[in-house]
Amino acid sequence: MKENPKHIRISEYNYPLPDERIAKFPLPVRDQSKLLIYRHGEVSEDVFTSLPEYLPAGSLMIFNNTKVIQARLHFRKETGALIEVFCLEPIQPNDYVLNFQQMEHAAWLCMVGNLKKWKDGPLCREMTVKGFPITLTATRGECRGTSHWIDFRWDNPEVTFADILEVFGELPIPPYLNRDTEESDKETYQTVYSKIKGSVAAPTAGLHFTPRVLDALTEKGIDLEELTLHVGAGTFKPVKSEEIEGHEMHTEYISVSRSIIKKLIDHDACATAVGTTSVRTLESLYHIGVTLANNPEATEEQLHVKQWQPYETECDVRPVVALQKILGYLDRHGMEALHTSTQIIIAPGYDYKIVKAMVTNFHQPQSTLLLLVSAFVKGNWHTIYDYALGHDFRFLSYGDSSLLIP
């Protein structure tokens, strides 16, 4: 049994990050960002447009095509108090696509800002959507941890919940930018290949890609594929416990098509992941395959990857075999895509199964994302971050990126 990372002290994953090193806005041209290259312990730098030069022809690169939704809704009470309702995940119906298509009613799990000013009764806001005047009401239900069940109702069957968010919602940029959302963020805080609505934060490694970089990758003979993981607000949740055992990972929803599973098998279960969300999805696939190897009749709920699962089950199944088990599961159920969820925490002690190279930005001190990077580079994250701090790299969501090849 491999080392269990539960007793890792998060204080060991700290580094000084002055506010001026946090990129508040992206560069005018996305692909002109700096690229740190970490290969087998050696660090160098280049510009992002050079990325294709560092990847082998014939390799497989996987992107997360999730699209950030305008998840923040603002209501003003008659008293003048401003209440923010931040949609985290759909609960009725709990499928993103179905929920966005709802007419007249939808329920979401939400974080509520200025909660103490919302004692009881519904919040109301009048608006015009697609030319129709409507009244949107929000009614607070049960509390679940730090979130609340919120029922939304509106009085026009021509208008979907997606329409309401599009007109009335605000894009939720990361809290550490310490600024209001601007009109430009609607474009710059989406990847150029975003398609499937559902995230409340962008998969930021993808923000550097432009059509010309994607074309250059294709010309080099690199296979480009997409999966979907909807990024939850929990991605910004700081680790408050001294040891990571006390940190509960948020659940995120993933969707991976049958064709990608086949493509991964064709590439001997080896891939370059764009962003930590793609990393978590690809590595979760392996553990889903292990579950199916041990229990071919597993239900959809049993396929959910629990936080500590990779460290508590024997993982001697070969990655290709694990993927074949998923393919068999999809075939038995006549499914074109795997829809499930993951709470995986990737920390030092984790043994990567599918991801062989990673494109990722520079992450916050004492974050689970920094743990994920440290696990990938065998604890050598200081070398990378010291270089980035010493060579004028820009940090966090709108900052520069790195290509890591351990």
Short mmCIF file of C-alpha atoms in Angstrom, two decimals:
data_model
loop_
_atom_site.label_atom_id
_atom_site.label_comp_id
_atom_site.label_asym_id
_atom_site.label_seq_id
_atom_site.Cartn_x
_atom_site.Cartn_y
_atom_site.Cartn_z
CA MET A 1 0.00 0.00 0.00
CA LYS A 2 1.41 3.37 -0.96
CA GLU A 3 2.07 6.27 1.40
CA ASN A 4 -1.14 8.01 2.51
CA PRO A 5 -0.85 11.79 2.28
CA LYS A 6 -3.42 12.57 4.99
CA HIS A 7 -0.75 13.82 7.39
CA ILE A 8 0.90 16.24 4.98
CA ARG A 9 1.15 19.65 6.66
CA ILE A 10 -0.18 22.34 4.35
CA SER A 11 2.24 24.88 5.87
CA GLU A 12 5.01 23.08 3.96
CA TYR A 13 3.36 24.23 0.71
CA ASN A 14 3.65 27.93 1.34
CA TYR A 15 5.64 30.51 -0.60
CA PRO A 16 5.67 34.35 -0.64
CA LEU A 17 3.27 35.71 -3.28
CA PRO A 18 3.24 39.52 -3.33
CA ASP A 19 -0.02 41.03 -4.60
CA GLU A 20 1.76 42.71 -7.52
CA ARG A 21 2.70 39.26 -8.90
CA ILE A 22 -0.98 38.27 -9.23
CA ALA A 23 -2.14 39.08 -12.77
CA LYS A 24 -5.30 41.19 -12.39
CA PHE A 25 -6.01 41.14 -16.13
CA PRO A 26 -4.86 38.90 -18.98
CA LEU A 27 -2.36 39.99 -21.62
CA PRO A 28 -3.92 41.66 -24.71
CA VAL A 29 -2.92 38.61 -26.81
CA ARG A 30 -3.50 35.33 -24.93
CA ASP A 31 -0.74 33.26 -26.49
CA GLN A 32 2.00 35.83 -25.80
CA SER A 33 2.15 34.75 -22.16
CA LYS A 34 5.38 33.31 -20.79
CA LEU A 35 5.79 29.54 -20.69
CA LEU A 36 7.99 27.89 -18.06
CA ILE A 37 9.29 24.53 -19.22
CA TYR A 38 10.16 21.95 -16.55
CA ARG A 39 11.70 18.83 -18.11
CA HIS A 40 13.27 16.09 -15.99
CA GLY A 41 14.31 18.56 -13.31
CA GLU A 42 15.61 21.29 -15.66
CA VAL A 43 13.85 24.66 -15.91
CA SER A 44 13.82 27.05 -18.86
CA GLU A 45 11.40 29.56 -20.36
CA ASP A 46 9.83 30.45 -23.68
CA VAL A 47 6.67 32.07 -25.02
CA PHE A 48 3.38 30.15 -25.11
CA THR A 49 3.21 30.03 -28.92
CA SER A 50 6.27 27.74 -28.78
CA LEU A 51 4.38 25.05 -26.83
CA PRO A 52 4.06 22.63 -29.83
CA GLU A 53 7.87 22.45 -30.09
CA TYR A 54 8.10 20.75 -26.69
CA LEU A 55 5.56 17.99 -27.30
CA PRO A 56 6.19 14.81 -29.28
CA ALA A 57 4.37 14.28 -32.58
CA GLY A 58 1.72 11.61 -32.28
CA SER A 59 0.99 12.36 -28.62
CA LEU A 60 -2.49 12.98 -27.22
CA MET A 61 -3.47 16.30 -25.62
CA ILE A 62 -6.69 16.62 -23.61
CA PHE A 63 -8.62 19.82 -22.91
CA ASN A 64 -11.54 20.64 -20.62
CA ASN A 65 -14.28 22.26 -22.74
CA THR A 66 -16.42 23.48 -19.84
CA LYS A 67 -17.88 26.98 -20.13
CA VAL A 68 -18.11 29.39 -17.20
CA ILE A 69 -21.68 30.42 -16.44
CA GLN A 70 -22.75 33.85 -15.26
CA ALA A 71 -23.48 32.34 -11.88
CA ARG A 72 -23.82 35.43 -9.66
CA LEU A 73 -27.31 36.84 -9.25
CA HIS A 74 -27.93 40.08 -7.36
CA PHE A 75 -31.18 40.97 -5.61
CA ARG A 76 -31.98 44.19 -3.75
CA LYS A 77 -34.34 43.99 -0.79
CA GLU A 78 -36.92 46.70 -0.10
CA THR A 79 -34.66 47.77 2.78
CA GLY A 80 -31.93 48.48 0.21
CA ALA A 81 -29.75 45.52 1.28
CA LEU A 82 -27.96 43.83 -1.63
CA ILE A 83 -28.06 40.01 -1.53
CA GLU A 84 -25.80 37.95 -3.81
CA VAL A 85 -26.94 34.45 -4.75
CA PHE A 86 -24.07 32.45 -6.30
CA CYS A 87 -25.24 29.33 -8.17
CA LEU A 88 -22.87 26.43 -7.40
CA GLU A 89 -24.55 23.30 -8.72
CA PRO A 90 -28.01 22.29 -9.97
CA ILE A 91 -30.16 20.17 -7.66
CA GLN A 92 -33.60 20.08 -9.27
CA PRO A 93 -33.12 18.79 -11.88
CA ASN A 94 -29.52 17.92 -10.97
CA ASP A 95 -28.37 17.60 -14.59
CA TYR A 96 -26.78 20.81 -15.89
CA VAL A 97 -28.24 20.64 -19.39
CA LEU A 98 -31.77 19.88 -18.17
CA ASN A 99 -31.59 22.57 -15.50
CA PHE A 100 -30.53 25.25 -17.98
CA GLN A 101 -33.52 24.27 -20.17
CA GLN A 102 -36.01 24.61 -17.28
CA MET A 103 -38.93 26.96 -17.70
CA GLU A 104 -40.62 28.64 -14.72
CA HIS A 105 -38.70 26.78 -11.98
CA ALA A 106 -35.16 25.58 -11.17
CA ALA A 107 -33.40 24.78 -7.88
CA TRP A 108 -29.69 25.22 -7.20
CA LEU A 109 -27.27 24.84 -4.34
CA CYS A 110 -26.02 28.38 -3.79
CA MET A 111 -23.69 30.43 -1.66
CA VAL A 112 -25.46 33.51 -0.32
CA GLY A 113 -23.64 36.81 0.23
CA ASN A 114 -25.01 39.14 2.96
CA LEU A 115 -27.06 36.22 4.29
CA LYS A 116 -27.75 37.92 7.64
CA LYS A 117 -29.85 40.54 5.82
CA TRP A 118 -32.06 37.83 4.25
CA LYS A 119 -34.18 36.78 7.21
CA ASP A 120 -37.17 35.22 5.45
CA GLY A 121 -39.51 35.53 2.48
CA PRO A 122 -38.54 35.40 -1.19
CA LEU A 123 -36.24 37.83 -2.98
CA CYS A 124 -37.70 39.36 -6.16
CA ARG A 125 -36.25 41.05 -9.19
CA GLU A 126 -38.01 42.33 -12.26
CA MET A 127 -36.22 42.14 -15.57
CA THR A 128 -36.66 41.86 -19.31
CA VAL A 129 -35.39 38.67 -20.94
CA LYS A 130 -35.68 38.07 -24.71
CA GLY A 131 -38.14 40.95 -24.85
CA PHE A 132 -40.40 39.48 -22.13
CA PRO A 133 -40.90 41.30 -18.82
CA ILE A 134 -40.55 38.72 -16.02
CA THR A 135 -40.33 38.61 -12.25
CA LEU A 136 -37.68 36.26 -10.85
CA THR A 137 -38.08 35.11 -7.25
CA ALA A 138 -35.55 33.28 -5.10
CA THR A 139 -36.76 31.33 -2.05
CA ARG A 140 -34.31 29.98 0.50
CA GLY A 141 -34.57 26.33 1.52
CA GLU A 142 -32.44 24.09 3.71
CA CYS A 143 -28.86 24.85 4.61
CA ARG A 144 -26.24 22.34 3.40
CA GLY A 145 -22.86 23.10 4.93
CA THR A 146 -21.94 26.60 3.79
CA SER A 147 -24.52 26.57 0.97
CA HIS A 148 -28.31 26.82 0.69
CA TRP A 149 -30.98 25.20 -1.43
CA ILE A 150 -32.50 28.04 -3.48
CA ASP A 151 -35.71 27.71 -5.50
CA PHE A 152 -35.91 30.08 -8.47
CA ARG A 153 -39.28 30.79 -10.07
CA TRP A 154 -40.23 33.08 -12.92
CA ASP A 155 -43.51 33.84 -14.61
CA ASN A 156 -42.90 33.27 -18.29
CA PRO A 157 -42.77 29.81 -19.95
CA GLU A 158 -40.90 31.24 -22.97
CA VAL A 159 -37.82 31.94 -20.87
CA THR A 160 -35.30 29.28 -19.73
CA PHE A 161 -33.02 29.46 -16.69
CA ALA A 162 -30.07 29.71 -19.10
CA ASP A 163 -31.68 32.81 -20.64
CA ILE A 164 -32.00 34.38 -17.18
CA LEU A 165 -28.36 33.75 -16.26
CA GLU A 166 -27.23 35.07 -19.65
CA VAL A 167 -29.03 38.40 -19.12
CA PHE A 168 -29.12 38.78 -15.36
CA GLY A 169 -26.11 36.83 -14.10
CA GLU A 170 -22.60 38.09 -13.60
CA LEU A 171 -19.46 36.14 -14.48
CA PRO A 172 -17.74 35.02 -11.25
CA ILE A 173 -14.07 35.94 -11.59
CA PRO A 174 -11.72 34.60 -8.87
CA PRO A 175 -12.00 36.30 -5.46
CA TYR A 176 -8.22 36.91 -5.26
CA LEU A 177 -8.37 39.37 -8.18
CA ASN A 178 -9.96 41.83 -5.71
CA ARG A 179 -11.90 43.64 -8.40
CA ASP A 180 -15.35 43.72 -9.96
CA THR A 181 -16.15 41.71 -13.07
CA GLU A 182 -15.70 43.81 -16.21
CA GLU A 183 -17.37 43.38 -19.60
CA SER A 184 -14.05 42.19 -21.08
CA ASP A 185 -13.97 39.23 -18.63
CA LYS A 186 -16.94 37.68 -20.46
CA GLU A 187 -14.54 36.91 -23.29
CA THR A 188 -11.13 36.71 -21.61
CA TYR A 189 -12.28 34.42 -18.76
CA GLN A 190 -13.46 31.74 -21.22
CA THR A 191 -11.23 29.40 -23.18
CA VAL A 192 -11.55 29.75 -26.96
CA TYR A 193 -12.86 26.15 -27.08
CA SER A 194 -15.39 26.41 -24.20
CA LYS A 195 -18.71 24.75 -25.10
CA ILE A 196 -20.49 22.99 -22.24
CA LYS A 197 -22.01 25.37 -19.66
CA GLY A 198 -21.58 24.54 -16.00
CA SER A 199 -18.41 25.93 -14.39
CA VAL A 200 -18.20 28.74 -11.87
CA ALA A 201 -14.47 29.12 -12.51
CA ALA A 202 -12.46 28.81 -15.72
CA PRO A 203 -10.00 25.97 -16.36
CA THR A 204 -7.33 28.64 -16.54
CA ALA A 205 -4.47 26.75 -18.19
CA GLY A 206 -6.67 26.75 -21.28
CA LEU A 207 -6.89 30.56 -21.38
CA HIS A 208 -3.51 30.73 -23.20
CA PHE A 209 -4.64 28.73 -26.23
CA THR A 210 -5.58 30.51 -29.47
CA PRO A 211 -6.69 29.09 -32.81
CA ARG A 212 -3.13 29.50 -34.13
CA VAL A 213 -1.62 27.49 -31.25
CA LEU A 214 -4.27 24.77 -31.68
CA ASP A 215 -3.56 24.69 -35.44
CA ALA A 216 0.20 24.44 -34.79
CA LEU A 217 -0.39 21.50 -32.43
CA THR A 218 -2.49 19.73 -35.06
CA GLU A 219 0.12 20.41 -37.75
CA LYS A 220 2.74 18.80 -35.50
CA GLY A 221 0.58 15.65 -35.47
CA ILE A 222 -0.65 16.02 -31.90
CA ASP A 223 -4.10 14.53 -31.30
CA LEU A 224 -6.43 17.06 -29.59
CA GLU A 225 -9.44 15.80 -27.62
CA GLU A 226 -11.94 17.33 -25.18
CA LEU A 227 -13.67 16.15 -22.03
CA THR A 228 -15.80 18.07 -19.54
CA LEU A 229 -15.30 18.75 -15.84
CA HIS A 230 -17.43 21.52 -14.37
CA VAL A 231 -15.23 23.53 -12.04
CA GLY A 232 -16.84 24.25 -8.67
CA ALA A 233 -16.26 27.23 -6.37
CA GLY A 234 -14.51 24.75 -4.06
CA THR A 235 -11.46 25.09 -6.30
CA PHE A 236 -10.74 28.37 -4.44
CA LYS A 237 -11.44 26.87 -1.01
CA PRO A 238 -8.32 27.35 1.10
CA VAL A 239 -6.99 24.45 3.15
CA LYS A 240 -7.78 25.59 6.70
CA SER A 241 -6.68 22.44 8.54
CA GLU A 242 -3.05 21.94 9.56
CA GLU A 243 -3.01 18.50 7.95
CA ILE A 244 -4.82 17.85 4.69
CA GLU A 245 -6.79 15.03 6.32
CA GLY A 246 -9.07 17.76 7.68
CA HIS A 247 -9.78 19.28 4.24
CA GLU A 248 -12.89 18.09 2.45
CA MET A 249 -12.55 18.15 -1.33
CA HIS A 250 -15.50 19.50 -3.29
CA THR A 251 -17.38 17.24 -5.72
CA GLU A 252 -17.04 18.04 -9.41
CA TYR A 253 -19.05 16.59 -12.28
CA ILE A 254 -17.35 14.97 -15.24
CA SER A 255 -18.44 13.81 -18.66
CA VAL A 256 -16.13 11.76 -20.90
CA SER A 257 -17.23 10.42 -24.27
CA ARG A 258 -16.73 6.84 -25.37
CA SER A 259 -14.53 8.06 -28.25
CA ILE A 260 -12.05 9.64 -25.80
CA ILE A 261 -11.79 6.45 -23.76
CA LYS A 262 -10.97 4.61 -27.02
CA LYS A 263 -8.48 7.31 -28.02
CA LEU A 264 -6.73 7.01 -24.64
CA ILE A 265 -6.51 3.24 -25.07
CA ASP A 266 -5.03 3.77 -28.56
CA HIS A 267 -2.38 6.02 -26.96
CA ASP A 268 -1.49 3.37 -24.36
CA ALA A 269 -3.28 5.39 -21.63
CA CYS A 270 -0.79 8.28 -21.95
CA ALA A 271 -1.86 11.92 -22.29
CA THR A 272 -0.78 15.53 -21.90
CA ALA A 273 -3.40 17.27 -19.76
CA VAL A 274 -4.27 20.93 -20.19
CA GLY A 275 -5.05 22.18 -16.70
CA THR A 276 -5.55 20.59 -13.30
CA THR A 277 -9.22 19.92 -14.10
CA SER A 278 -8.24 17.70 -17.03
CA VAL A 279 -5.63 16.07 -14.76
CA ARG A 280 -8.23 15.25 -12.11
CA THR A 281 -10.65 13.92 -14.71
CA LEU A 282 -8.08 11.68 -16.42
CA GLU A 283 -6.70 10.32 -13.17
CA SER A 284 -10.26 9.75 -11.88
CA LEU A 285 -10.93 7.62 -14.97
CA TYR A 286 -8.24 5.22 -13.85
CA HIS A 287 -9.82 4.79 -10.41
CA ILE A 288 -13.29 4.38 -11.95
CA GLY A 289 -11.79 1.59 -14.08
CA VAL A 290 -10.33 -0.03 -10.94
CA THR A 291 -13.79 0.08 -9.32
CA LEU A 292 -15.25 -1.65 -12.39
CA ALA A 293 -12.44 -4.23 -12.44
CA ASN A 294 -13.37 -5.16 -8.85
CA ASN A 295 -17.13 -4.83 -9.36
CA PRO A 296 -18.36 -4.96 -12.99
CA GLU A 297 -21.94 -4.39 -11.79
CA ALA A 298 -21.11 -1.13 -10.00
CA THR A 299 -23.89 1.47 -10.06
CA GLU A 300 -23.41 5.06 -11.24
CA GLU A 301 -23.17 6.18 -7.58
CA GLN A 302 -20.44 3.62 -6.89
CA LEU A 303 -18.36 5.04 -9.74
CA HIS A 304 -17.99 8.37 -7.87
CA VAL A 305 -14.31 8.75 -6.96
CA LYS A 306 -13.98 9.47 -3.24
CA GLN A 307 -11.33 11.82 -1.89
CA TRP A 308 -8.95 9.20 -0.44
CA GLN A 309 -9.89 6.27 -2.68
CA PRO A 310 -6.61 6.21 -4.66
CA TYR A 311 -4.64 5.74 -1.44
CA GLU A 312 -6.90 3.15 0.17
CA THR A 313 -7.42 0.60 -2.63
CA GLU A 314 -4.82 -1.59 -4.29
CA CYS A 315 -4.15 -0.10 -7.74
CA ASP A 316 -2.35 -2.90 -9.55
CA VAL A 317 -4.70 -2.74 -12.57
CA ARG A 318 -2.85 -1.54 -15.67
CA PRO A 319 -4.14 1.86 -16.91
CA VAL A 320 -5.13 0.46 -20.33
CA VAL A 321 -7.07 -2.34 -18.64
CA ALA A 322 -8.84 0.17 -16.37
CA LEU A 323 -9.92 2.16 -19.44
CA GLN A 324 -11.09 -1.02 -21.17
CA LYS A 325 -13.29 -1.74 -18.13
CA ILE A 326 -14.96 1.67 -18.60
CA LEU A 327 -15.47 0.97 -22.29
CA GLY A 328 -17.10 -2.37 -21.40
CA TYR A 329 -19.36 -0.61 -18.88
CA LEU A 330 -20.48 1.93 -21.50
CA ASP A 331 -21.10 -0.86 -24.02
CA ARG A 332 -23.16 -2.91 -21.54
CA HIS A 333 -25.34 0.08 -20.77
CA GLY A 334 -25.56 1.38 -24.35
CA MET A 335 -24.00 4.70 -23.30
CA GLU A 336 -22.04 7.12 -25.48
CA ALA A 337 -20.48 8.96 -22.53
CA LEU A 338 -19.52 8.37 -18.91
CA HIS A 339 -21.25 10.84 -16.58
CA THR A 340 -20.10 10.74 -12.98
CA SER A 341 -18.37 12.82 -10.32
CA THR A 342 -15.05 13.00 -8.49
CA GLN A 343 -13.69 14.28 -5.20
CA ILE A 344 -10.16 13.06 -5.87
CA ILE A 345 -7.35 14.78 -3.98
CA ILE A 346 -3.99 14.44 -5.69
CA ALA A 347 -1.17 15.03 -3.25
CA PRO A 348 2.42 13.86 -2.73
CA GLY A 349 2.24 10.08 -2.39
CA TYR A 350 -0.12 9.86 -5.36
CA ASP A 351 1.06 7.70 -8.27
CA TYR A 352 0.02 9.23 -11.62
CA LYS A 353 -1.44 6.67 -14.01
CA ILE A 354 -2.43 8.47 -17.24
CA VAL A 355 -1.09 12.04 -17.24
CA LYS A 356 2.51 12.15 -18.54
CA ALA A 357 2.80 15.91 -19.14
CA MET A 358 0.79 18.86 -17.87
CA VAL A 359 0.13 22.47 -18.92
CA THR A 360 -0.83 24.49 -15.84
CA ASN A 361 -0.72 28.00 -14.39
CA PHE A 362 0.94 29.02 -11.12
CA HIS A 363 -1.27 28.27 -8.14
CA GLN A 364 -1.98 29.84 -4.78
CA PRO A 365 0.21 29.04 -1.77
CA GLN A 366 -1.17 26.29 0.49
CA SER A 367 -3.71 25.15 -2.11
CA THR A 368 -4.74 21.64 -3.15
CA LEU A 369 -3.63 22.55 -6.69
CA LEU A 370 -0.08 23.11 -5.46
CA LEU A 371 -0.23 19.66 -3.83
CA LEU A 372 -1.29 18.20 -7.19
CA VAL A 373 1.69 19.83 -8.94
CA SER A 374 4.10 18.70 -6.20
CA ALA A 375 2.90 15.11 -6.59
CA PHE A 376 3.53 15.33 -10.34
CA VAL A 377 7.08 16.72 -10.09
CA LYS A 378 8.05 14.41 -7.19
CA GLY A 379 8.19 17.22 -4.63
CA ASN A 380 10.31 19.51 -6.79
CA TRP A 381 7.75 22.34 -6.92
CA HIS A 382 10.09 24.83 -5.16
CA THR A 383 12.50 24.72 -8.13
CA ILE A 384 9.64 25.70 -10.46
CA TYR A 385 8.09 28.38 -8.26
CA ASP A 386 11.44 29.92 -7.25
CA TYR A 387 12.29 30.24 -10.94
CA ALA A 388 8.91 31.79 -11.76
CA LEU A 389 9.17 34.29 -8.88
CA GLY A 390 12.74 35.16 -9.87
CA HIS A 391 11.97 35.60 -13.59
CA ASP A 392 8.98 37.90 -13.57
CA PHE A 393 6.27 35.33 -14.26
CA ARG A 394 2.67 36.40 -13.61
CA PHE A 395 0.67 34.24 -11.20
CA LEU A 396 -2.82 32.70 -10.81
CA SER A 397 -5.82 32.65 -13.17
CA TYR A 398 -4.81 35.40 -15.60
CA GLY A 399 -1.09 34.72 -15.20
CA ASP A 400 1.51 32.82 -17.20
CA SER A 401 1.75 29.05 -17.58
CA SER A 402 4.08 26.10 -17.36
CA LEU A 403 4.66 22.83 -19.18
CA LEU A 404 5.64 20.13 -16.71
CA ILE A 405 7.32 16.92 -17.91
CA PRO A 406 8.63 14.96 -14.89
#
